[in-house]
C-alpha cells in the first residue's frame, strides 16, 4: 500500500485579502514539496451536509452559505474572510478528509495526507473563526466512528495554535481522544491544561521559544503515552506546521526534522494499535519555504511507513 494525497483545485478559489497569511500560495508550497513523491493522488469530492451535521448545526451551514459573496470578500471577523470560491473549497475540505478515512479504513491506502485549505481546527460548533469554517478533523473522527463502526479515534494536533474548534466539537464524546500541543499565550487563548472535557482532552500549553528538545520531551512523556493508553483504532493528525522556527506567526522554534521525528513516533503508535491507519490533514504553516519542507518531511515518513 501507499500514502494517499487528497487535494483539489477548488482550494485555489478560496482567495483571502492581500497580505493575509492563509494565502493561495500555501497550497503551492505544500504540493511543490510533495511533487516528486510517488503517492496515490485523489481529488477531494464535495463534502456531504450530513457529514458536516455530525459536528455543526444546520444554522451554521446556512450562515456560511448566506455570507458567501458573489465578488470581493466578506469578513466574518478580522481573520476569517470569504471569497466567491470559499464555500466550495470548504466543502471540498470536508469531502477530502472523509474520502481519506474511507481509503484508509477500506485498505486502499496505508495512510493519507489531506492537502486542503481553508484549514479547520478553529471552527467551533456555531462559529467560523481563525481562518476556519468547518471542523474537518472532528467531522472525520465522528464519521469514522459512525460510518466505520469504530469505538475509539484519537486526534493529535501539533499546530502551534490551540485547536479550540476541534476541542469544542469533541470534548463531550468519550470515544474521541483529543491531544494538543500549542504555544501559550497565543491565539485563540484557549487550551489550558485544566480543560479536559470528559477526560478525553489533553492540552499541553508550551511557552514561546520552547525548541526541539523540550518539545520532544513533552511528546515522549505526556502526549504519546496518553495516545498509547487510549489504544485508538484510527489516528487523525491536525498537521499544522506553524511551530516551525521560521514561521512568522509564532515562536515555538521547531525544526523541519522535528516534524519528521514526530510523524515517526505517531506512526509507531498507529502500527501498534490501528494497523498503521493514519489520516493527516493540513492546518497552519505560514512561511512558505518552511511549510513546503516540513510537509515534505511529514509525508515522507507517512509514505515510508505505508509501504
PDB file of C-alpha atoms in Angstrom:
ATOM      1  CA  UNK A   1       0.000   0.000   0.000  1.00  0.00           C
ATOM      2  CA  UNK A   2       0.969   3.627  -0.314  1.00  0.00           C
ATOM      3  CA  UNK A   3       0.086   7.065   1.010  1.00  0.00           C
ATOM      4  CA  UNK A   4      -2.917   8.826  -0.480  1.00  0.00           C
ATOM      5  CA  UNK A   5      -2.627  12.540  -1.192  1.00  0.00           C
ATOM      6  CA  UNK A   6      -6.050  14.153  -1.301  1.00  0.00           C
ATOM      7  CA  UNK A   7      -6.421  17.675  -2.701  1.00  0.00           C
ATOM      8  CA  UNK A   8      -8.492  19.651  -5.215  1.00  0.00           C
ATOM      9  CA  UNK A   9      -8.014  22.714  -7.450  1.00  0.00           C
ATOM     10  CA  UNK A  10     -11.064  24.352  -5.850  1.00  0.00           C
ATOM     11  CA  UNK A  11      -8.799  25.175  -2.901  1.00  0.00           C
ATOM     12  CA  UNK A  12      -7.192  27.828  -5.095  1.00  0.00           C
ATOM     13  CA  UNK A  13     -10.569  29.563  -5.383  1.00  0.00           C
ATOM     14  CA  UNK A  14     -10.575  30.424  -1.683  1.00  0.00           C
ATOM     15  CA  UNK A  15      -8.811  33.771  -2.044  1.00  0.00           C
ATOM     16  CA  UNK A  16      -8.005  35.822   1.035  1.00  0.00           C
ATOM     17  CA  UNK A  17      -7.308  39.591   1.052  1.00  0.00           C
ATOM     18  CA  UNK A  18      -3.795  40.776   0.112  1.00  0.00           C
ATOM     19  CA  UNK A  19      -1.278  40.229   2.877  1.00  0.00           C
ATOM     20  CA  UNK A  20      -3.352  37.554   4.618  1.00  0.00           C
ATOM     21  CA  UNK A  21      -1.121  34.710   5.897  1.00  0.00           C
ATOM     22  CA  UNK A  22      -3.577  31.941   4.887  1.00  0.00           C
ATOM     23  CA  UNK A  23      -2.954  32.530   1.189  1.00  0.00           C
ATOM     24  CA  UNK A  24      -3.337  30.550  -2.026  1.00  0.00           C
ATOM     25  CA  UNK A  25       0.452  30.178  -2.251  1.00  0.00           C
ATOM     26  CA  UNK A  26       0.395  27.893   0.790  1.00  0.00           C
ATOM     27  CA  UNK A  27      -1.111  25.099  -1.273  1.00  0.00           C
ATOM     28  CA  UNK A  28       1.542  25.587  -3.959  1.00  0.00           C
ATOM     29  CA  UNK A  29       4.229  25.309  -1.279  1.00  0.00           C
ATOM     30  CA  UNK A  30       2.803  22.070   0.104  1.00  0.00           C
ATOM     31  CA  UNK A  31       2.148  20.416  -3.247  1.00  0.00           C
ATOM     32  CA  UNK A  32       5.533  21.576  -4.519  1.00  0.00           C
ATOM     33  CA  UNK A  33       7.208  19.851  -1.595  1.00  0.00           C
ATOM     34  CA  UNK A  34       5.366  16.616  -2.433  1.00  0.00           C
ATOM     35  CA  UNK A  35       5.676  16.800  -6.228  1.00  0.00           C
ATOM     36  CA  UNK A  36       8.441  14.226  -6.603  1.00  0.00           C
ATOM     37  CA  UNK A  37       6.831  11.656  -4.276  1.00  0.00           C
ATOM     38  CA  UNK A  38       5.059   8.611  -5.669  1.00  0.00           C
ATOM     39  CA  UNK A  39       1.687   8.972  -3.954  1.00  0.00           C
ATOM     40  CA  UNK A  40      -1.858   7.858  -4.672  1.00  0.00           C
ATOM     41  CA  UNK A  41      -3.294  11.178  -5.849  1.00  0.00           C
ATOM     42  CA  UNK A  42      -7.013  11.615  -5.269  1.00  0.00           C
ATOM     43  CA  UNK A  43      -9.296  14.574  -5.968  1.00  0.00           C
ATOM     44  CA  UNK A  44     -11.412  15.528  -2.987  1.00  0.00           C
ATOM     45  CA  UNK A  45     -15.172  15.217  -3.515  1.00  0.00           C
ATOM     46  CA  UNK A  46     -17.584  17.794  -2.188  1.00  0.00           C
ATOM     47  CA  UNK A  47     -18.485  17.090   1.416  1.00  0.00           C
ATOM     48  CA  UNK A  48     -21.990  15.960   2.266  1.00  0.00           C
ATOM     49  CA  UNK A  49     -24.133  18.133   4.528  1.00  0.00           C
ATOM     50  CA  UNK A  50     -24.979  15.048   6.569  1.00  0.00           C
ATOM     51  CA  UNK A  51     -21.300  14.691   7.469  1.00  0.00           C
ATOM     52  CA  UNK A  52     -20.973  18.349   8.446  1.00  0.00           C
ATOM     53  CA  UNK A  53     -24.094  17.965  10.583  1.00  0.00           C
ATOM     54  CA  UNK A  54     -22.253  15.412  12.720  1.00  0.00           C
ATOM     55  CA  UNK A  55     -20.495  18.434  14.257  1.00  0.00           C
ATOM     56  CA  UNK A  56     -22.233  21.652  13.183  1.00  0.00           C
ATOM     57  CA  UNK A  57     -25.942  22.568  13.262  1.00  0.00           C
ATOM     58  CA  UNK A  58     -27.821  23.388  10.074  1.00  0.00           C
ATOM     59  CA  UNK A  59     -27.878  27.028  11.099  1.00  0.00           C
ATOM     60  CA  UNK A  60     -24.083  27.197  10.932  1.00  0.00           C
ATOM     61  CA  UNK A  61     -24.013  25.797   7.401  1.00  0.00           C
ATOM     62  CA  UNK A  62     -26.787  28.196   6.392  1.00  0.00           C
ATOM     63  CA  UNK A  63     -24.947  31.193   7.842  1.00  0.00           C
ATOM     64  CA  UNK A  64     -21.757  30.368   5.921  1.00  0.00           C
ATOM     65  CA  UNK A  65     -23.775  29.983   2.730  1.00  0.00           C
ATOM     66  CA  UNK A  66     -25.565  33.264   3.334  1.00  0.00           C
ATOM     67  CA  UNK A  67     -22.287  35.092   3.940  1.00  0.00           C
ATOM     68  CA  UNK A  68     -20.654  33.884   0.702  1.00  0.00           C
ATOM     69  CA  UNK A  69     -20.139  36.869  -1.624  1.00  0.00           C
ATOM     70  CA  UNK A  70     -20.526  36.905  -5.402  1.00  0.00           C
ATOM     71  CA  UNK A  71     -17.480  39.163  -5.703  1.00  0.00           C
ATOM     72  CA  UNK A  72     -14.779  40.562  -3.466  1.00  0.00           C
ATOM     73  CA  UNK A  73     -14.663  39.490   0.161  1.00  0.00           C
ATOM     74  CA  UNK A  74     -16.946  39.241   3.126  1.00  0.00           C
ATOM     75  CA  UNK A  75     -15.336  39.215   6.573  1.00  0.00           C
ATOM     76  CA  UNK A  76     -16.720  37.201   9.477  1.00  0.00           C
ATOM     77  CA  UNK A  77     -14.046  38.588  11.794  1.00  0.00           C
ATOM     78  CA  UNK A  78     -10.649  40.235  11.432  1.00  0.00           C
ATOM     79  CA  UNK A  79      -9.039  36.926  10.381  1.00  0.00           C
ATOM     80  CA  UNK A  80     -11.750  34.973   8.591  1.00  0.00           C
ATOM     81  CA  UNK A  81     -12.844  36.014   5.113  1.00  0.00           C
ATOM     82  CA  UNK A  82     -14.987  34.511   2.365  1.00  0.00           C
ATOM     83  CA  UNK A  83     -14.419  34.993  -1.345  1.00  0.00           C
ATOM     84  CA  UNK A  84     -16.748  33.637  -4.066  1.00  0.00           C
ATOM     85  CA  UNK A  85     -14.820  30.333  -4.065  1.00  0.00           C
ATOM     86  CA  UNK A  86     -14.554  29.819  -0.305  1.00  0.00           C
ATOM     87  CA  UNK A  87     -17.713  27.769   0.164  1.00  0.00           C
ATOM     88  CA  UNK A  88     -16.720  25.235  -2.488  1.00  0.00           C
ATOM     89  CA  UNK A  89     -13.214  24.922  -1.054  1.00  0.00           C
ATOM     90  CA  UNK A  90     -14.573  24.443   2.473  1.00  0.00           C
ATOM     91  CA  UNK A  91     -16.964  21.721   1.317  1.00  0.00           C
ATOM     92  CA  UNK A  92     -14.083  20.034  -0.547  1.00  0.00           C
ATOM     93  CA  UNK A  93     -12.095  20.089   2.699  1.00  0.00           C
ATOM     94  CA  UNK A  94     -14.808  18.082   4.416  1.00  0.00           C
ATOM     95  CA  UNK A  95     -15.201  15.740   1.451  1.00  0.00           C
ATOM     96  CA  UNK A  96     -11.452  15.274   1.204  1.00  0.00           C
ATOM     97  CA  UNK A  97     -10.910  14.134   4.760  1.00  0.00           C
ATOM     98  CA  UNK A  98     -13.973  11.873   4.706  1.00  0.00           C
ATOM     99  CA  UNK A  99     -12.640  10.312   1.494  1.00  0.00           C
ATOM    100  CA  UNK A 100      -9.268   9.852   3.195  1.00  0.00           C
ATOM    101  CA  UNK A 101     -10.909   7.976   6.067  1.00  0.00           C
ATOM    102  CA  UNK A 102     -12.694   5.699   3.590  1.00  0.00           C
ATOM    103  CA  UNK A 103      -9.464   4.996   1.675  1.00  0.00           C
ATOM    104  CA  UNK A 104      -7.531   4.113   4.813  1.00  0.00           C
ATOM    105  CA  UNK A 105     -10.299   2.153   6.527  1.00  0.00           C
ATOM    106  CA  UNK A 106     -11.026   0.292   3.285  1.00  0.00           C
ATOM    107  CA  UNK A 107      -7.392  -0.720   2.803  1.00  0.00           C
ATOM    108  CA  UNK A 108      -6.951   1.205  -0.457  1.00  0.00           C
ATOM    109  CA  UNK A 109      -4.189   3.297   1.155  1.00  0.00           C
ATOM    110  CA  UNK A 110      -1.995   2.668   4.162  1.00  0.00           C
ATOM    111  CA  UNK A 111      -2.377   6.243   5.347  1.00  0.00           C
ATOM    112  CA  UNK A 112      -3.336   9.616   3.890  1.00  0.00           C
ATOM    113  CA  UNK A 113      -2.448  13.300   3.838  1.00  0.00           C
ATOM    114  CA  UNK A 114      -5.194  15.800   3.061  1.00  0.00           C
ATOM    115  CA  UNK A 115      -3.684  18.925   1.474  1.00  0.00           C
ATOM    116  CA  UNK A 116      -6.644  21.281   1.530  1.00  0.00           C
ATOM    117  CA  UNK A 117      -7.414  24.840   2.518  1.00  0.00           C
ATOM    118  CA  UNK A 118      -9.073  26.581   4.301  1.00  0.00           C
ATOM    119  CA  UNK A 119      -7.986  24.754   7.468  1.00  0.00           C
ATOM    120  CA  UNK A 120     -10.487  23.629  10.093  1.00  0.00           C
ATOM    121  CA  UNK A 121      -9.316  23.257  13.682  1.00  0.00           C
ATOM    122  CA  UNK A 122     -10.501  26.683  14.916  1.00  0.00           C
ATOM    123  CA  UNK A 123     -14.089  26.288  13.658  1.00  0.00           C
ATOM    124  CA  UNK A 124     -16.347  25.866  16.670  1.00  0.00           C
ATOM    125  CA  UNK A 125     -19.829  24.372  16.621  1.00  0.00           C
ATOM    126  CA  UNK A 126     -21.560  27.592  15.571  1.00  0.00           C
ATOM    127  CA  UNK A 127     -18.625  29.916  14.927  1.00  0.00           C
ATOM    128  CA  UNK A 128     -16.276  30.215  11.962  1.00  0.00           C
ATOM    129  CA  UNK A 129     -13.006  31.775  13.141  1.00  0.00           C
ATOM    130  CA  UNK A 130      -9.227  31.702  12.812  1.00  0.00           C
ATOM    131  CA  UNK A 131      -9.299  31.162   9.018  1.00  0.00           C
ATOM    132  CA  UNK A 132     -11.603  28.114   9.529  1.00  0.00           C
ATOM    133  CA  UNK A 133     -15.221  27.355   8.584  1.00  0.00           C
ATOM    134  CA  UNK A 134     -15.881  23.655   9.295  1.00  0.00           C
ATOM    135  CA  UNK A 135     -14.129  21.358  11.793  1.00  0.00           C
ATOM    136  CA  UNK A 136     -12.722  18.925   9.239  1.00  0.00           C
ATOM    137  CA  UNK A 137     -10.775  16.656  11.579  1.00  0.00           C
ATOM    138  CA  UNK A 138     -13.559  16.462  14.159  1.00  0.00           C
ATOM    139  CA  UNK A 139     -16.015  15.657  11.357  1.00  0.00           C
ATOM    140  CA  UNK A 140     -13.697  12.889  10.166  1.00  0.00           C
ATOM    141  CA  UNK A 141     -13.488  11.437  13.677  1.00  0.00           C
ATOM    142  CA  UNK A 142     -17.277  11.334  14.060  1.00  0.00           C
ATOM    143  CA  UNK A 143     -17.634   9.902  10.556  1.00  0.00           C
ATOM    144  CA  UNK A 144     -15.142   7.116  11.272  1.00  0.00           C
ATOM    145  CA  UNK A 145     -16.953   6.201  14.476  1.00  0.00           C
ATOM    146  CA  UNK A 146     -20.443   6.269  12.992  1.00  0.00           C
ATOM    147  CA  UNK A 147     -19.823   5.017   9.444  1.00  0.00           C
ATOM    148  CA  UNK A 148     -16.999   2.524  10.023  1.00  0.00           C
ATOM    149  CA  UNK A 149     -18.202   1.244  13.391  1.00  0.00           C
ATOM    150  CA  UNK A 150     -15.134   2.206  15.383  1.00  0.00           C
ATOM    151  CA  UNK A 151     -15.106   2.651  19.147  1.00  0.00           C
ATOM    152  CA  UNK A 152     -12.028   4.866  19.621  1.00  0.00           C
ATOM    153  CA  UNK A 153     -10.438   7.553  17.457  1.00  0.00           C
ATOM    154  CA  UNK A 154      -7.512   9.723  18.567  1.00  0.00           C
ATOM    155  CA  UNK A 155      -6.703  13.196  17.270  1.00  0.00           C
ATOM    156  CA  UNK A 156      -3.234  14.681  17.756  1.00  0.00           C
ATOM    157  CA  UNK A 157      -2.962  18.386  16.921  1.00  0.00           C
ATOM    158  CA  UNK A 158       0.577  19.758  16.718  1.00  0.00           C
ATOM    159  CA  UNK A 159      -0.341  23.114  15.181  1.00  0.00           C
ATOM    160  CA  UNK A 160       1.252  25.945  17.146  1.00  0.00           C
ATOM    161  CA  UNK A 161      -2.214  27.364  17.866  1.00  0.00           C
ATOM    162  CA  UNK A 162      -4.654  25.505  20.085  1.00  0.00           C
ATOM    163  CA  UNK A 163      -7.374  23.646  18.183  1.00  0.00           C
ATOM    164  CA  UNK A 164     -10.217  25.284  20.065  1.00  0.00           C
ATOM    165  CA  UNK A 165     -12.721  24.279  17.398  1.00  0.00           C
ATOM    166  CA  UNK A 166     -11.799  20.616  17.471  1.00  0.00           C
ATOM    167  CA  UNK A 167     -11.954  20.646  21.259  1.00  0.00           C
ATOM    168  CA  UNK A 168     -15.383  22.308  21.192  1.00  0.00           C
ATOM    169  CA  UNK A 169     -16.677  19.655  18.787  1.00  0.00           C
ATOM    170  CA  UNK A 170     -15.347  16.538  20.562  1.00  0.00           C
ATOM    171  CA  UNK A 171     -14.931  17.377  24.258  1.00  0.00           C
ATOM    172  CA  UNK A 172     -18.195  15.663  25.227  1.00  0.00           C
ATOM    173  CA  UNK A 173     -17.555  12.497  23.201  1.00  0.00           C
ATOM    174  CA  UNK A 174     -15.517   9.968  25.186  1.00  0.00           C
ATOM    175  CA  UNK A 175     -14.975   7.902  22.038  1.00  0.00           C
ATOM    176  CA  UNK A 176     -12.572  10.585  20.803  1.00  0.00           C
ATOM    177  CA  UNK A 177      -9.257  11.489  22.434  1.00  0.00           C
ATOM    178  CA  UNK A 178      -8.026  15.000  21.576  1.00  0.00           C
ATOM    179  CA  UNK A 179      -4.395  15.873  22.331  1.00  0.00           C
ATOM    180  CA  UNK A 180      -2.997  19.313  21.544  1.00  0.00           C
ATOM    181  CA  UNK A 181       0.469  20.795  21.905  1.00  0.00           C
ATOM    182  CA  UNK A 182       0.456  24.552  21.347  1.00  0.00           C
ATOM    183  CA  UNK A 183       2.202  27.776  22.241  1.00  0.00           C
ATOM    184  CA  UNK A 184       0.645  29.705  25.110  1.00  0.00           C
ATOM    185  CA  UNK A 185      -0.137  32.543  25.432  1.00  0.00           C
ATOM    186  CA  UNK A 186      -1.136  32.796  21.787  1.00  0.00           C
ATOM    187  CA  UNK A 187      -4.277  32.943  19.660  1.00  0.00           C
ATOM    188  CA  UNK A 188      -7.005  31.847  20.344  1.00  0.00           C
ATOM    189  CA  UNK A 189      -6.243  31.962  24.082  1.00  0.00           C
ATOM    190  CA  UNK A 190      -7.727  28.557  24.886  1.00  0.00           C
ATOM    191  CA  UNK A 191      -6.103  25.211  25.614  1.00  0.00           C
ATOM    192  CA  UNK A 192      -5.206  25.414  29.286  1.00  0.00           C
ATOM    193  CA  UNK A 193      -4.144  22.177  30.936  1.00  0.00           C
ATOM    194  CA  UNK A 194      -7.263  22.164  33.118  1.00  0.00           C
ATOM    195  CA  UNK A 195      -9.503  21.922  30.025  1.00  0.00           C
ATOM    196  CA  UNK A 196     -10.039  18.158  29.983  1.00  0.00           C
ATOM    197  CA  UNK A 197     -13.505  17.604  28.513  1.00  0.00           C
ATOM    198  CA  UNK A 198     -14.999  14.389  29.853  1.00  0.00           C
ATOM    199  CA  UNK A 199     -11.497  13.117  30.487  1.00  0.00           C
ATOM    200  CA  UNK A 200     -10.845  12.872  26.744  1.00  0.00           C
ATOM    201  CA  UNK A 201      -8.931  16.136  26.212  1.00  0.00           C
ATOM    202  CA  UNK A 202      -5.206  16.585  26.827  1.00  0.00           C
ATOM    203  CA  UNK A 203      -3.869  20.105  26.413  1.00  0.00           C
ATOM    204  CA  UNK A 204      -0.144  20.763  26.694  1.00  0.00           C
ATOM    205  CA  UNK A 205       0.478  24.521  26.536  1.00  0.00           C
ATOM    206  CA  UNK A 206       4.115  25.408  25.888  1.00  0.00           C
ATOM    207  CA  UNK A 207       5.983  28.719  26.184  1.00  0.00           C
ATOM    208  CA  UNK A 208       7.361  30.892  23.417  1.00  0.00           C
ATOM    209  CA  UNK A 209      10.801  29.658  22.366  1.00  0.00           C
ATOM    210  CA  UNK A 210      10.259  26.067  23.525  1.00  0.00           C
ATOM    211  CA  UNK A 211      12.581  24.493  20.936  1.00  0.00           C
ATOM    212  CA  UNK A 212      13.228  20.914  19.825  1.00  0.00           C
ATOM    213  CA  UNK A 213      14.483  19.162  22.941  1.00  0.00           C
ATOM    214  CA  UNK A 214      11.771  20.333  25.371  1.00  0.00           C
ATOM    215  CA  UNK A 215       9.097  19.723  22.741  1.00  0.00           C
ATOM    216  CA  UNK A 216      10.271  16.153  22.073  1.00  0.00           C
ATOM    217  CA  UNK A 217      10.443  15.541  25.814  1.00  0.00           C
ATOM    218  CA  UNK A 218       6.819  16.627  26.234  1.00  0.00           C
ATOM    219  CA  UNK A 219       5.739  14.386  23.391  1.00  0.00           C
ATOM    220  CA  UNK A 220       7.584  11.398  24.835  1.00  0.00           C
ATOM    221  CA  UNK A 221       6.484  11.911  28.461  1.00  0.00           C
ATOM    222  CA  UNK A 222       2.929  13.175  28.092  1.00  0.00           C
ATOM    223  CA  UNK A 223       1.302  13.014  24.664  1.00  0.00           C
ATOM    224  CA  UNK A 224       2.461   9.689  23.240  1.00  0.00           C
ATOM    225  CA  UNK A 225       1.773   7.707  26.440  1.00  0.00           C
ATOM    226  CA  UNK A 226      -1.755   9.137  26.574  1.00  0.00           C
ATOM    227  CA  UNK A 227      -2.453   8.053  22.986  1.00  0.00           C
ATOM    228  CA  UNK A 228      -0.883   4.668  23.719  1.00  0.00           C
ATOM    229  CA  UNK A 229      -3.130   4.199  26.742  1.00  0.00           C
ATOM    230  CA  UNK A 230      -6.225   5.131  24.713  1.00  0.00           C
ATOM    231  CA  UNK A 231      -5.411   2.454  22.096  1.00  0.00           C
ATOM    232  CA  UNK A 232      -7.125   4.126  19.120  1.00  0.00           C
ATOM    233  CA  UNK A 233      -8.448   2.228  16.119  1.00  0.00           C
ATOM    234  CA  UNK A 234      -7.683   5.236  13.870  1.00  0.00           C
ATOM    235  CA  UNK A 235      -5.257   8.109  14.376  1.00  0.00           C
ATOM    236  CA  UNK A 236      -6.064  11.540  12.952  1.00  0.00           C
ATOM    237  CA  UNK A 237      -3.486  14.327  12.844  1.00  0.00           C
ATOM    238  CA  UNK A 238      -4.127  18.064  12.658  1.00  0.00           C
ATOM    239  CA  UNK A 239      -0.871  18.825  10.899  1.00  0.00           C
ATOM    240  CA  UNK A 240      -0.060  22.467  11.439  1.00  0.00           C
ATOM    241  CA  UNK A 241       3.498  23.370  10.514  1.00  0.00           C
ATOM    242  CA  UNK A 242       3.497  26.836  12.100  1.00  0.00           C
ATOM    243  CA  UNK A 243       5.520  25.637  15.093  1.00  0.00           C
ATOM    244  CA  UNK A 244       8.494  25.797  12.691  1.00  0.00           C
ATOM    245  CA  UNK A 245      11.287  28.156  13.716  1.00  0.00           C
ATOM    246  CA  UNK A 246      10.821  30.183  10.500  1.00  0.00           C
ATOM    247  CA  UNK A 247       7.093  30.783  10.938  1.00  0.00           C
ATOM    248  CA  UNK A 248       6.135  34.456  11.301  1.00  0.00           C
ATOM    249  CA  UNK A 249       3.030  33.939  13.482  1.00  0.00           C
ATOM    250  CA  UNK A 250       4.561  32.170  16.485  1.00  0.00           C
ATOM    251  CA  UNK A 251       7.771  31.233  18.257  1.00  0.00           C
ATOM    252  CA  UNK A 252       7.806  27.527  19.082  1.00  0.00           C
ATOM    253  CA  UNK A 253      11.151  27.146  17.255  1.00  0.00           C
ATOM    254  CA  UNK A 254      10.809  23.582  15.966  1.00  0.00           C
ATOM    255  CA  UNK A 255      12.942  22.369  13.061  1.00  0.00           C
ATOM    256  CA  UNK A 256      11.928  20.539   9.907  1.00  0.00           C
ATOM    257  CA  UNK A 257      13.471  17.398  11.413  1.00  0.00           C
ATOM    258  CA  UNK A 258      11.151  17.643  14.418  1.00  0.00           C
ATOM    259  CA  UNK A 259       8.123  17.155  12.183  1.00  0.00           C
ATOM    260  CA  UNK A 260       9.627  14.013  10.709  1.00  0.00           C
ATOM    261  CA  UNK A 261      10.504  12.706  14.170  1.00  0.00           C
ATOM    262  CA  UNK A 262       7.007  13.412  15.466  1.00  0.00           C
ATOM    263  CA  UNK A 263       5.442  11.617  12.493  1.00  0.00           C
ATOM    264  CA  UNK A 264       7.633   8.565  13.142  1.00  0.00           C
ATOM    265  CA  UNK A 265       6.538   8.400  16.766  1.00  0.00           C
ATOM    266  CA  UNK A 266       2.864   8.755  15.870  1.00  0.00           C
ATOM    267  CA  UNK A 267       3.188   6.070  13.188  1.00  0.00           C
ATOM    268  CA  UNK A 268       4.732   3.776  15.802  1.00  0.00           C
ATOM    269  CA  UNK A 269       1.551   4.113  17.848  1.00  0.00           C
ATOM    270  CA  UNK A 270      -0.631   3.623  14.785  1.00  0.00           C
ATOM    271  CA  UNK A 271       1.259   0.426  13.948  1.00  0.00           C
ATOM    272  CA  UNK A 272       0.747  -0.808  17.500  1.00  0.00           C
ATOM    273  CA  UNK A 273      -2.939  -0.076  17.833  1.00  0.00           C
ATOM    274  CA  UNK A 274      -4.661   0.542  14.494  1.00  0.00           C
ATOM    275  CA  UNK A 275      -2.865  -1.331  11.735  1.00  0.00           C
ATOM    276  CA  UNK A 276      -0.952   1.811  10.757  1.00  0.00           C
ATOM    277  CA  UNK A 277      -4.118   3.735   9.918  1.00  0.00           C
ATOM    278  CA  UNK A 278      -3.278   7.446   9.952  1.00  0.00           C
ATOM    279  CA  UNK A 279      -5.140  10.330   8.294  1.00  0.00           C
ATOM    280  CA  UNK A 280      -3.341  13.658   8.477  1.00  0.00           C
ATOM    281  CA  UNK A 281      -4.896  16.978   7.496  1.00  0.00           C
ATOM    282  CA  UNK A 282      -3.160  20.283   6.767  1.00  0.00           C
ATOM    283  CA  UNK A 283      -3.807  23.067   9.242  1.00  0.00           C
ATOM    284  CA  UNK A 284      -1.407  26.026   9.657  1.00  0.00           C
ATOM    285  CA  UNK A 285       2.073  26.948   8.420  1.00  0.00           C
ATOM    286  CA  UNK A 286       2.748  30.412   7.026  1.00  0.00           C
ATOM    287  CA  UNK A 287       6.389  30.643   5.996  1.00  0.00           C
ATOM    288  CA  UNK A 288       6.140  29.163   2.507  1.00  0.00           C
ATOM    289  CA  UNK A 289       9.588  27.582   2.314  1.00  0.00           C
ATOM    290  CA  UNK A 290       9.340  26.099   5.807  1.00  0.00           C
ATOM    291  CA  UNK A 291       5.808  24.888   5.104  1.00  0.00           C
ATOM    292  CA  UNK A 292       6.904  23.028   1.982  1.00  0.00           C
ATOM    293  CA  UNK A 293       9.902  21.473   3.725  1.00  0.00           C
ATOM    294  CA  UNK A 294       8.022  20.442   6.864  1.00  0.00           C
ATOM    295  CA  UNK A 295       5.073  18.996   4.932  1.00  0.00           C
ATOM    296  CA  UNK A 296       7.513  17.017   2.792  1.00  0.00           C
ATOM    297  CA  UNK A 297       9.262  15.658   5.900  1.00  0.00           C
ATOM    298  CA  UNK A 298       5.894  14.654   7.346  1.00  0.00           C
ATOM    299  CA  UNK A 299       4.600  12.926   4.212  1.00  0.00           C
ATOM    300  CA  UNK A 300       7.957  11.259   3.510  1.00  0.00           C
ATOM    301  CA  UNK A 301       7.608   9.388   6.796  1.00  0.00           C
ATOM    302  CA  UNK A 302       3.968   8.534   6.079  1.00  0.00           C
ATOM    303  CA  UNK A 303       4.993   7.100   2.715  1.00  0.00           C
ATOM    304  CA  UNK A 304       7.826   5.058   4.202  1.00  0.00           C
ATOM    305  CA  UNK A 305       5.528   3.641   6.860  1.00  0.00           C
ATOM    306  CA  UNK A 306       2.725   2.861   4.411  1.00  0.00           C
ATOM    307  CA  UNK A 307       4.826   0.504   2.272  1.00  0.00           C
TER     308      UNK A 307
END
